[in-house]
Coordinates of C-alpha atoms and ligand atoms in Angstrom, one line a residue:
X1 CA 37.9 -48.6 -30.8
X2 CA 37.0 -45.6 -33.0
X3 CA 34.0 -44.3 -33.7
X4 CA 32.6 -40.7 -35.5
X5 CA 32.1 -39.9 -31.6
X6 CA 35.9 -40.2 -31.1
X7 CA 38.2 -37.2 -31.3
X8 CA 42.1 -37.3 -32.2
X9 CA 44.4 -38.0 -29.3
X10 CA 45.8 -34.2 -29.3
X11 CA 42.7 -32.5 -29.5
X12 CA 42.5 -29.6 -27.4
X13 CA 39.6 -29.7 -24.7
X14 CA 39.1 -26.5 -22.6
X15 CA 36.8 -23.8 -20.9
X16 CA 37.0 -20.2 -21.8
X17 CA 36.5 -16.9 -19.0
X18 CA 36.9 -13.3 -19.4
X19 CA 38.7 -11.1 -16.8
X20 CA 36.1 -8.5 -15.9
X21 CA 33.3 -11.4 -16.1
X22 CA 35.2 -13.3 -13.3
X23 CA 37.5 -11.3 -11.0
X24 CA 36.1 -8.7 -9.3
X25 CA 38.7 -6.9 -7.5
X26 CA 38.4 -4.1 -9.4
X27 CA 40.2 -1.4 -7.2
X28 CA 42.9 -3.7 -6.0
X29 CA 46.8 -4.0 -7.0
X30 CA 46.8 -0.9 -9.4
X31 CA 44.1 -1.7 -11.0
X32 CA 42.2 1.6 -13.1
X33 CA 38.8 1.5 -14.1
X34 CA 37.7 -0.5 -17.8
X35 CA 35.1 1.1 -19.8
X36 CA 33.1 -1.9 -18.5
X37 CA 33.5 -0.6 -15.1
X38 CA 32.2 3.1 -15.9
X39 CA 29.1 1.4 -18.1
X40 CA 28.5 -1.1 -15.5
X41 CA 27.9 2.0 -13.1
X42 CA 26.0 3.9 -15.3
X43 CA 22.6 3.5 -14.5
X44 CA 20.0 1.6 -16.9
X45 CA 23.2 0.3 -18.6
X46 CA 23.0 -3.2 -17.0
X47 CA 20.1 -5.6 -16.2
X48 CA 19.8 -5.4 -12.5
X49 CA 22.4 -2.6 -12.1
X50 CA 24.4 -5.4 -11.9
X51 CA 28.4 -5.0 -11.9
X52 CA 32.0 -6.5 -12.0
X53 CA 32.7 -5.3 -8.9
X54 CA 32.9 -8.4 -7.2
X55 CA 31.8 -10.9 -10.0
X56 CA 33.3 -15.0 -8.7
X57 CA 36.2 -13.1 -6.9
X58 CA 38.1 -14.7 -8.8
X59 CA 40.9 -12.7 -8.0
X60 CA 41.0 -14.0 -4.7
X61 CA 39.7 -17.5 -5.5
X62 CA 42.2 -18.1 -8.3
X63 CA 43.7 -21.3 -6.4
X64 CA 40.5 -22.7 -5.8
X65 CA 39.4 -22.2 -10.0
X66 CA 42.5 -24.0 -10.9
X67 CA 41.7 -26.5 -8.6
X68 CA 38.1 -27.0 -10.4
X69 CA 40.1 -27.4 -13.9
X70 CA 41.6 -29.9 -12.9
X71 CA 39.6 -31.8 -11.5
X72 CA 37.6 -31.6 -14.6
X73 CA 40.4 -32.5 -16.5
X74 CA 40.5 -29.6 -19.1
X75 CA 44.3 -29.7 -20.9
X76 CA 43.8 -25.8 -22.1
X77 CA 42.4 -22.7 -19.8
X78 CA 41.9 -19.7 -22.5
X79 CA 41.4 -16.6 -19.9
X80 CA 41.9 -12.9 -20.4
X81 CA 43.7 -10.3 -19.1
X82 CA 42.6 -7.1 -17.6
X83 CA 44.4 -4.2 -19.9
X84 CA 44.1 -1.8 -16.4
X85 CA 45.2 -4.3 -13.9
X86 CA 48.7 -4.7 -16.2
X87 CA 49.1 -1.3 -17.7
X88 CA 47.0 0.8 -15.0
X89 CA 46.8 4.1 -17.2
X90 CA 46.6 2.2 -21.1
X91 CA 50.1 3.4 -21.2
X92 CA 53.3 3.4 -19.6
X93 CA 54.8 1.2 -17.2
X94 CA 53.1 -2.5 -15.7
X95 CA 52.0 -2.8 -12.4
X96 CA 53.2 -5.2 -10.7
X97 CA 50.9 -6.5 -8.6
X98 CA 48.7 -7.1 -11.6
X99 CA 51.4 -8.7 -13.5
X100 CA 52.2 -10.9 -10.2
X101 CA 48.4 -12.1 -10.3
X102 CA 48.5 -13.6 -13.8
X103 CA 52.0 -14.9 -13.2
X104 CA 50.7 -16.8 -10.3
X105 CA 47.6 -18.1 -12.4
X106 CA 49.9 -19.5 -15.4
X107 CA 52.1 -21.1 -12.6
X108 CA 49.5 -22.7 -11.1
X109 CA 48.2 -24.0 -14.5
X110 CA 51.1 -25.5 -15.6
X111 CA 51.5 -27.0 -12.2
X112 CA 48.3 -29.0 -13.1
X113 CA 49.5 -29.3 -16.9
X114 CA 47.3 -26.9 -18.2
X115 CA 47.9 -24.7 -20.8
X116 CA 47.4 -21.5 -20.4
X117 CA 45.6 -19.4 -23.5
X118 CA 45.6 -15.6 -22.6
X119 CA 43.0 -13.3 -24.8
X120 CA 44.6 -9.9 -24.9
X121 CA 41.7 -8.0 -25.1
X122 CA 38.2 -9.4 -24.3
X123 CA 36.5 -6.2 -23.9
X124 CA 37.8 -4.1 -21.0
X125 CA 39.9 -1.1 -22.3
X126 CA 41.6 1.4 -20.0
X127 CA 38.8 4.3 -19.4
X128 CA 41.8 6.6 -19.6
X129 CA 42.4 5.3 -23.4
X130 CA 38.7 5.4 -24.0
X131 CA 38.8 9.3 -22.2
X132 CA 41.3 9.8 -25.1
X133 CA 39.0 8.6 -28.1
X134 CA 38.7 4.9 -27.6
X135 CA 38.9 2.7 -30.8
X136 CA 37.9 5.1 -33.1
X137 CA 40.8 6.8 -32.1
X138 CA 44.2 5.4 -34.4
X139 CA 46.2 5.8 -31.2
X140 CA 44.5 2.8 -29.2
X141 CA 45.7 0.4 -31.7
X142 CA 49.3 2.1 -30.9
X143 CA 48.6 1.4 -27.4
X144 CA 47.3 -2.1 -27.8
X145 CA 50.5 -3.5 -29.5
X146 CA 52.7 -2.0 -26.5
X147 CA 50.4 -3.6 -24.0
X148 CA 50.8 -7.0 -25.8
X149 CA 54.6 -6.3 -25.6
X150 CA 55.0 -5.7 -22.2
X151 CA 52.5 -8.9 -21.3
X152 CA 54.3 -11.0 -23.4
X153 CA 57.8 -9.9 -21.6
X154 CA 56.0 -11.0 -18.4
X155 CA 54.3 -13.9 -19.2
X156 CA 56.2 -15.3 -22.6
X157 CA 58.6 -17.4 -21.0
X158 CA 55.9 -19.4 -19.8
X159 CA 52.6 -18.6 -22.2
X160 CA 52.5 -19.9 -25.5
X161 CA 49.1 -19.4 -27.3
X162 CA 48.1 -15.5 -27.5
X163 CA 44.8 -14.8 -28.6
X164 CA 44.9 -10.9 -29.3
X165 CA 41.5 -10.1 -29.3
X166 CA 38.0 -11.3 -28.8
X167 CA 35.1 -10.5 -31.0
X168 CA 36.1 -7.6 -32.7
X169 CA 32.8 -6.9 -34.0
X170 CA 31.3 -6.7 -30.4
X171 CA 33.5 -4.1 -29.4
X172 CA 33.3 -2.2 -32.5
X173 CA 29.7 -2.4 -32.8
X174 CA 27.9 -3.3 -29.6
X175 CA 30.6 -0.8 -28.2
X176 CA 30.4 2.1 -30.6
X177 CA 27.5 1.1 -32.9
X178 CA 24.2 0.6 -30.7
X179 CA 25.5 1.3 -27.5
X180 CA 24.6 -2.1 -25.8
X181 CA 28.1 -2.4 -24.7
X182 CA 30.8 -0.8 -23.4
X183 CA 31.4 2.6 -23.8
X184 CA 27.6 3.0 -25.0
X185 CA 28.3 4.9 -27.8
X186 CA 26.2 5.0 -31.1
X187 CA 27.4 6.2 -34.3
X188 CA 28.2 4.0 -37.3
X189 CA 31.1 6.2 -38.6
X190 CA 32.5 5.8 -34.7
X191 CA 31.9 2.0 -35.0
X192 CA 33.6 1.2 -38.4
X193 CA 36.8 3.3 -37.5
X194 CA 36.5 1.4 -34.3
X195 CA 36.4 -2.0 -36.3
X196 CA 39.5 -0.7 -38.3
X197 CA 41.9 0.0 -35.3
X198 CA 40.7 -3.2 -34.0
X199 CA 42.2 -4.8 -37.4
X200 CA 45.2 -2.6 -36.8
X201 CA 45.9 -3.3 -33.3
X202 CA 45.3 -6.4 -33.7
X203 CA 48.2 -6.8 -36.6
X204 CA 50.1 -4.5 -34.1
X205 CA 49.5 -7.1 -31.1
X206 CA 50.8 -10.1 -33.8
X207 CA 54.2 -8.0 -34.6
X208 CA 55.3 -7.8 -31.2
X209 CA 54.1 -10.9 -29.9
X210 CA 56.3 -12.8 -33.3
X211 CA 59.4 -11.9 -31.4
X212 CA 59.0 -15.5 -29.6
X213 CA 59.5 -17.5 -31.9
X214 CA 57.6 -20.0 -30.4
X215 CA 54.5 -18.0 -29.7
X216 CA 51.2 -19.5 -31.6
X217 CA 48.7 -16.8 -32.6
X218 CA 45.2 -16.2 -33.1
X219 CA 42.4 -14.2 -33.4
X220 CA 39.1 -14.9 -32.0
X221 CA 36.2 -14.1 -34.2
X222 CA 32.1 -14.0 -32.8
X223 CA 31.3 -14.8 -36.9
X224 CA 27.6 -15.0 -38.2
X225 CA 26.3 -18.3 -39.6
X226 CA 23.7 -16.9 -41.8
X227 CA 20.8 -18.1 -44.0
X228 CA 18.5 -15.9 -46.3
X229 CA 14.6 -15.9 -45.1
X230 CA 13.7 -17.0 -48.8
X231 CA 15.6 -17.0 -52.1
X232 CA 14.7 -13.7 -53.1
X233 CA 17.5 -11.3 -54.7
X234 CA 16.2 -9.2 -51.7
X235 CA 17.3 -11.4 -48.9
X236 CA 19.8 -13.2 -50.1
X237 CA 21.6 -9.3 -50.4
X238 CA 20.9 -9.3 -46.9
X239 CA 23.0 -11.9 -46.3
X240 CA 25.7 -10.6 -48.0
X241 CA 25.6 -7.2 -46.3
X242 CA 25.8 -8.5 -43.1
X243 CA 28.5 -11.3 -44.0
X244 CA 30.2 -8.3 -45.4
X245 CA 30.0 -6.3 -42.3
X246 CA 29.9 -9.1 -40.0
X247 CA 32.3 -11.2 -40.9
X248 CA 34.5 -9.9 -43.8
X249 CA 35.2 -6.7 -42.4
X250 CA 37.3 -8.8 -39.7
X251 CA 37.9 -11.9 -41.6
X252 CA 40.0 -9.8 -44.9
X253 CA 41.8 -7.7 -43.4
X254 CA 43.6 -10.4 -41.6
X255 CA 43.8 -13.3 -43.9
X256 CA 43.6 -11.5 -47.1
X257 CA 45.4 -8.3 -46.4
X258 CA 42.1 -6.5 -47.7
X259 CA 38.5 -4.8 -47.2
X260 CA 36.2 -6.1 -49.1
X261 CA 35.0 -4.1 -51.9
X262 CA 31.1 -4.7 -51.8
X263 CA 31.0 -3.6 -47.9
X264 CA 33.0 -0.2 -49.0
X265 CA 29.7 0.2 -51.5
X266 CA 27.7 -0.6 -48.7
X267 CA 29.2 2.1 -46.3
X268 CA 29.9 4.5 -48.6
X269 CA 27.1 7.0 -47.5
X270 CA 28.8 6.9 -44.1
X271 CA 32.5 7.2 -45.0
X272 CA 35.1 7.0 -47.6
X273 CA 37.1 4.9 -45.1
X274 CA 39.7 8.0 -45.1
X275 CA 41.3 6.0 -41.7
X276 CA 42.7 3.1 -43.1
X277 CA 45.8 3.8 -44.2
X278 CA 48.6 2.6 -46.7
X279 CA 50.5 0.4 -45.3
X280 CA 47.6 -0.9 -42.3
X281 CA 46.9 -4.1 -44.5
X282 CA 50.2 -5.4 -44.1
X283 CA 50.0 -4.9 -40.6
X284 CA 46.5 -6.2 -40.5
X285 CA 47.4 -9.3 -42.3
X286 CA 50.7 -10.8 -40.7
X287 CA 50.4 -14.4 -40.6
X288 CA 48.2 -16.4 -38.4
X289 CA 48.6 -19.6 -36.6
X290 CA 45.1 -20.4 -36.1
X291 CA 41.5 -18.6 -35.9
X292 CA 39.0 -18.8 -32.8
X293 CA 35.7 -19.2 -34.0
X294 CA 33.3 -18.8 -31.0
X295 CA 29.4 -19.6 -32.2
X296 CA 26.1 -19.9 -30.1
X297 CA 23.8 -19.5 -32.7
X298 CA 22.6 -19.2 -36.9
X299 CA 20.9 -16.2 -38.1
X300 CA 18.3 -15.8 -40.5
X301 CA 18.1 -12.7 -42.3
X302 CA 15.8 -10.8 -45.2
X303 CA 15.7 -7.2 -46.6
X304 CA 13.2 -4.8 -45.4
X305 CA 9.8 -6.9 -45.2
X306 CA 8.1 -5.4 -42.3
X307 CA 7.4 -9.5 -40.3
X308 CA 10.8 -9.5 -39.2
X309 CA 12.9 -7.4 -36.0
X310 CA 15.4 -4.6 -36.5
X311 CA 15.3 -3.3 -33.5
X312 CA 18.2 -5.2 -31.2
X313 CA 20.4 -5.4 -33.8
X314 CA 20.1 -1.9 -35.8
X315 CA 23.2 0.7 -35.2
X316 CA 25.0 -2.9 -35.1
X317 CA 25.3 -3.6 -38.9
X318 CA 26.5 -0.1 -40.1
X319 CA 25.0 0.7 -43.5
X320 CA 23.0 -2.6 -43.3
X321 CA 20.4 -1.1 -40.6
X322 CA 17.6 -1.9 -42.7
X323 CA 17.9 -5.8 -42.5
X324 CA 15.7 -7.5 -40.8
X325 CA 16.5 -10.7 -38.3
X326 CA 14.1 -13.8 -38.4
X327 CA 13.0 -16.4 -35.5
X328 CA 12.4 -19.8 -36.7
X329 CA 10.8 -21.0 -33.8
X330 CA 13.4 -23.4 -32.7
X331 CA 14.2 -24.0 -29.3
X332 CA 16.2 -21.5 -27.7
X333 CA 18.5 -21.4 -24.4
X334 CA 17.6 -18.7 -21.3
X335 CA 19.7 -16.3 -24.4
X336 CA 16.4 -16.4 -26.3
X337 CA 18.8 -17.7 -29.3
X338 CA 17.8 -20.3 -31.3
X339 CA 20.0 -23.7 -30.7
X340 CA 21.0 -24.8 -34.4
X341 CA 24.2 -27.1 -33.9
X342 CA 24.1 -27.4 -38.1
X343 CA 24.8 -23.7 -38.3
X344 CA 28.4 -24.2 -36.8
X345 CA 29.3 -26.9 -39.7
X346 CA 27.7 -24.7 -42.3
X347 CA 30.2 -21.5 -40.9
X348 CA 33.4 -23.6 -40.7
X349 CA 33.1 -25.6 -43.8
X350 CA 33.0 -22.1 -45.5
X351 CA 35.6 -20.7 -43.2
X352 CA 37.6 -23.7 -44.5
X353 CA 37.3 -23.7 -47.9
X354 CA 37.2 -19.4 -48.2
X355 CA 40.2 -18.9 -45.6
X356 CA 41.8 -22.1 -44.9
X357 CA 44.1 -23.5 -45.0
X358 CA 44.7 -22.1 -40.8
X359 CA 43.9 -24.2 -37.9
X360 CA 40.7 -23.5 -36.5
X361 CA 39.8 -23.6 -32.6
X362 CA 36.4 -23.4 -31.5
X363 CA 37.2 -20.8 -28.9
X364 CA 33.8 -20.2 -27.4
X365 CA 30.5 -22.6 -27.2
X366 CA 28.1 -22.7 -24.7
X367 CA 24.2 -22.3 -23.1
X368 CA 22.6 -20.3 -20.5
X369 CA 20.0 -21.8 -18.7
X370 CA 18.7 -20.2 -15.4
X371 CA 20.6 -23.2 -13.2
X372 CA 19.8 -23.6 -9.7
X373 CA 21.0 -25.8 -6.3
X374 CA 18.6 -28.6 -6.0
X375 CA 17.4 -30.3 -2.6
X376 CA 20.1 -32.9 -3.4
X377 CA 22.5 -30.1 -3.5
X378 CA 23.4 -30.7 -7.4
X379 CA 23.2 -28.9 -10.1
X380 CA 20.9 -30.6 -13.1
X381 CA 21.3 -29.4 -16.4
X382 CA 20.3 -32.0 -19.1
X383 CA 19.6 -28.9 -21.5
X384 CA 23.4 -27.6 -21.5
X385 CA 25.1 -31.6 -21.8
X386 CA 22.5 -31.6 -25.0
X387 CA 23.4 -28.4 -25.8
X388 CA 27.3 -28.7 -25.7
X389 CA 26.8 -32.4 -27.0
X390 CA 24.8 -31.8 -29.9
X391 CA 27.9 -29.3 -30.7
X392 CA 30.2 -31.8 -29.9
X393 CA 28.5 -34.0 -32.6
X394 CA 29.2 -31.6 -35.6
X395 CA 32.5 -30.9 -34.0
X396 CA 33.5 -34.9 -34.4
X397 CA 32.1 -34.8 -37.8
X398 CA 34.1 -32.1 -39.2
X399 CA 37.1 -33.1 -38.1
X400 CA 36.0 -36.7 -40.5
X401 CA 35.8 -34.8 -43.3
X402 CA 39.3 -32.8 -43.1
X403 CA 38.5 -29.0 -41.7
X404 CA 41.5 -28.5 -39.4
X405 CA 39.5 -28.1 -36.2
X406 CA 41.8 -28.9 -33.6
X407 CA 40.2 -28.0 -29.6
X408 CA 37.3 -26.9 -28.2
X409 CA 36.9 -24.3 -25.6
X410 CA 33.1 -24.4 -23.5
X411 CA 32.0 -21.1 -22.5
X412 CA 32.0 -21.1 -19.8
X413 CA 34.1 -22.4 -16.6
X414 CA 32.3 -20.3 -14.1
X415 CA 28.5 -18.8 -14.3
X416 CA 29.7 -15.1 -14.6
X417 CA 29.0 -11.7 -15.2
X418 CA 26.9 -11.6 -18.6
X419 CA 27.9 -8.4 -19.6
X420 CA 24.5 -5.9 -20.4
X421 CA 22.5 -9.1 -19.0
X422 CA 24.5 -9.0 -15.3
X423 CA 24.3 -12.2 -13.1
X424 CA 20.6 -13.3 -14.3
X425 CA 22.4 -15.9 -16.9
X426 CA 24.3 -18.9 -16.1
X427 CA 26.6 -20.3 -18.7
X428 CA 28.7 -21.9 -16.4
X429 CA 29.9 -25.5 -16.2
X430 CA 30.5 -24.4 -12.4
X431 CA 27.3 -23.6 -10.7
X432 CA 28.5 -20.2 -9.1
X433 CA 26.1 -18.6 -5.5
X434 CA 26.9 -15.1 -5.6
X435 CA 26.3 -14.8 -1.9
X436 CA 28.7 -17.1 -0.5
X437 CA 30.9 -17.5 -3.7
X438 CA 30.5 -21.6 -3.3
X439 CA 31.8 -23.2 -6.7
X440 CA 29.3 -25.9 -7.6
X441 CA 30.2 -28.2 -10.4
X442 CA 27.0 -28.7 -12.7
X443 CA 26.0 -32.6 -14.1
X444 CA 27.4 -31.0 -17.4
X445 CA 31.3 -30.4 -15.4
X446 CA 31.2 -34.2 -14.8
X447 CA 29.9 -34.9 -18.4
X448 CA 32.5 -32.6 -19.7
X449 CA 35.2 -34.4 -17.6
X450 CA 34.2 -37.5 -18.7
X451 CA 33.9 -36.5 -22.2
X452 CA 37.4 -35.6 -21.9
X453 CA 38.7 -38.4 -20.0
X454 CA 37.2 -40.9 -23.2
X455 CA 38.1 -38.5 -25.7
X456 CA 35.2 -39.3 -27.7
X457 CA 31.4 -38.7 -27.1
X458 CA 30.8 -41.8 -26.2
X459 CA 31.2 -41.8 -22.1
X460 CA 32.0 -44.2 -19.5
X461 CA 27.8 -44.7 -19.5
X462 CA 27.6 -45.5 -22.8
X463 CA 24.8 -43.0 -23.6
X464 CA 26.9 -40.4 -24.9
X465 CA 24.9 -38.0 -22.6
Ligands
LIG1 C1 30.4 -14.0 -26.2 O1 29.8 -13.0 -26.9 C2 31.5 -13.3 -25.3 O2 32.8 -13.5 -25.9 C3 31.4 -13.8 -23.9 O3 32.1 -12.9 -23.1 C4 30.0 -13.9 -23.5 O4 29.8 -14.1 -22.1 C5 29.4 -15.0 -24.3 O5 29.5 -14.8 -25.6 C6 27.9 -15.2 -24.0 O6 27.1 -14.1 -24.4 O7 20.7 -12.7 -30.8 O8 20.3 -15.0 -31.6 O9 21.0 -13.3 -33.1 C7 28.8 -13.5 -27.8 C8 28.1 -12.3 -28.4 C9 26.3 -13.8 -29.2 C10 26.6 -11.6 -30.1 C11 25.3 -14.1 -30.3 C12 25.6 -11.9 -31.1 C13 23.7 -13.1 -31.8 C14 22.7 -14.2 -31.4 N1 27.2 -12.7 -29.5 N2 24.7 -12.9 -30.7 S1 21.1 -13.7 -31.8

């Protein structure tokens, strides 16, 4: 039987982690210290104090996490890997225990038949590379492409899909922009040269990685569904600022082998864009084998009015501080973002038709809600099985009318360290106690199994839910 609830047969279901939100382990097997390490430490930097110092232990517990995948049945596992527990000092040689540990993780996935999807970078540089300038610096992106060499000469023979980086535009501006994220630094000349030798390391990453030829790669992209606040000239050139900053920036470089022109104007009382280079575009813009698209919510935005917030989100639009962000009122997850499953159809239809024709992956989707054990010793969680459901939906429906959308990836496996939010939010499919590291699989890990056993919305209860 099909059915708009039913999904092709080689449709890609997974679940998506990040190294330093799962393995803790920080000090062991060569590892250095990540600029998420030093933040994490820094006092007032993370809700709680909270750290990645121990996180699931997933270091330890890797056999048991595989374990979980399977059971849930997921045919792709996109994890990352820790830049200082490969290449200890950023540069130079690999260590080996860290290489052993990933090794050992894509063994054990395969052993289960599941394929194993490594993000280069999701966030934890080398401090040593940050002590030497971080992104802003040109030499990271140098640095970047050798450590994707030397990954890929230990793990190529057996890892196939490389996504080089995550959410460039978290980095560059949560990193260097506000100062919300790692390293906390906050200036918007800092955060668009950041963004740049992301581009460029990213292009970097793609060169080396093209010597397997069999090697598929992406890029994963956090980009912002927008809508204007009203139809005024005002706020509909909010939008395009922070489409231009927000999206373009990252979107041109790499699939049109240029900046965008209007965000240059925009900027241009910051910087002349004097580090971009001749010749970067072409390395920005080697071919693609897909994009990673990972969406939570849709923003609304308007010029300067005075009823919406700037706060939370100035220093992270550089040259666009003045726009203002907008609540609708819809219900939100424990986030406080606004659940708008429509928003994901509205951003890919116009990745599609602007950038297509590439292969599109949703690499990240998912809900926090503040989860916890009940009597019965489950885990109820009706709000993330609507959440991820309601997804779902549009996902189905795209793919009916012929955008190339071909897996899904929940965010995430494990509840996990939420960055600048620490432990407070869950966003696992895997109910996680951080006292006694048990693994508790949520209502939503069964849904999500069987969702994935039927291939198709419609599961073995008929309700779809
Ligand atoms: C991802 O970042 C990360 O890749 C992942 O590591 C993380 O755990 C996960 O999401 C959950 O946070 O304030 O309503 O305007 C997502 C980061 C989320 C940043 C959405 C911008 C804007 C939403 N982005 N956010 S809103």
């Amino acid at each position: 039987m099909t059915s708009n609830s039913d999904f092709p047969a080689d449709f890609l279901w997974g679940a998506a982690t990040a190294s330093y939100q799962i393995e803790g382990a920080v000090t062991e097997g060569g590892r250095t210290p990540s600029i998420w390490d030093t933040f994490s430490h820094t006092p007032g930097r993370t809700v709680n104090g909270d750290t990645g110092d121990v996180a699931c232990d997933h270091y330890h517990r890797m056999g048991e996490d595989v374990a979980l995948m399977a059971k849930l049945g997921l045919k792709a596992y996109r994890f990352s890997t820790s830049w200082s527990r490969i290449q200890p000092h950023g540069r130079g040689p690999v260590s080996p225990d860290g290489i052993d540990f990933y090794s050992r993780l894509v063994d054990e996935l395969l052993e289960q038949g599941i394929q194993p999807w490594i993000t280069l970078y999701h966030w934890d540089l080398p401090q040593e590379l940050e002590d030497a300038g971080g992104w802003p610096n040109r030499d990271t992106a140098e640095r970047f492409g050798e450590y994707a060499a030397l990954t890929q000469a230990a793990l190529g023979d057996r890892v196939k899909h490389w996504i080089t980086l995550n959410e460039p535009w978290c980095t560059a501006y949560l990193g260097y922009g506000n100062g919300h994220h790692a390293p906390g630094r906050t200036d918007p000349v800092d955060a668009l040269a950041a963004a740049h030798h992301l581009n460029l390391g990213h292009g970097l990453a793609v060169r080396a990685l093209r010597t397997d030829a069999d090697a598929r790669i992406g890029l994963t992209l956090n980009l912002h569904s927008l809508l204007p606040h009203t139809e005024s000239p005002a706020d509909l050139d909010a939008v395009r600022r922070i489409d231009g900053v927000g999206n373009r920036v990252f979107l041109d470089p790499v699939l049109r082998g240029a900046y965008p022109e209007d965000v240059a104007a925009d900027v241009a009382h910051l910087t002349d864009l004097e580090f971009v280079r001749p010749g970067d575009l072409a390395v920005t813009s080697a071919p693609l084998d897909f994009l990673g698209v990972n969406y939570y919510s849709r923003q609304v935005v308007s010029g300067p009015s005075g009823s919406g917030e700037t706060d939370s989100h100035s220093g992270a639009w550089p040259g666009s501080e003045q726009v203002e962000f907008h609540r609708r009122g819809l219900p939100v997850t424990q986030m406080g973002w606004e659940i708008d499953p429509e928003g994901l159809t509205a951003l890919l239809r116009r990745v599609h038709q602007e950038y297509g024709p590439i292969p599109l992956y949703i690499t990240e989707n998912g809900a926090a809600y503040a989860d916890e054990i009940g009597a019965d010793g489950a885990v109820a969680d009706p709000e993330r099985i609507d959440y991820i459901g309601r997804h779902l939906a549009e996902v189905a429906g795209m793919i009916g009318e012929g955008i190339p959308l071909a897996g899904y990836f929940a965010w995430s496996l494990l509840d996990n360290f939420e960055w600048a939010w620490g432990y407070e939010k869950r966003f696992g499919l895997v109910h996680v106690d951080y006292t006694t590291q048990v693994r508790t699989p949520k209502a939503s890990a069964s849904w999500y199994a069987d969702v994935i056993q039927a291939n198709s919305l419609i599961t073995a209860d008929g309700t779809g839910k």
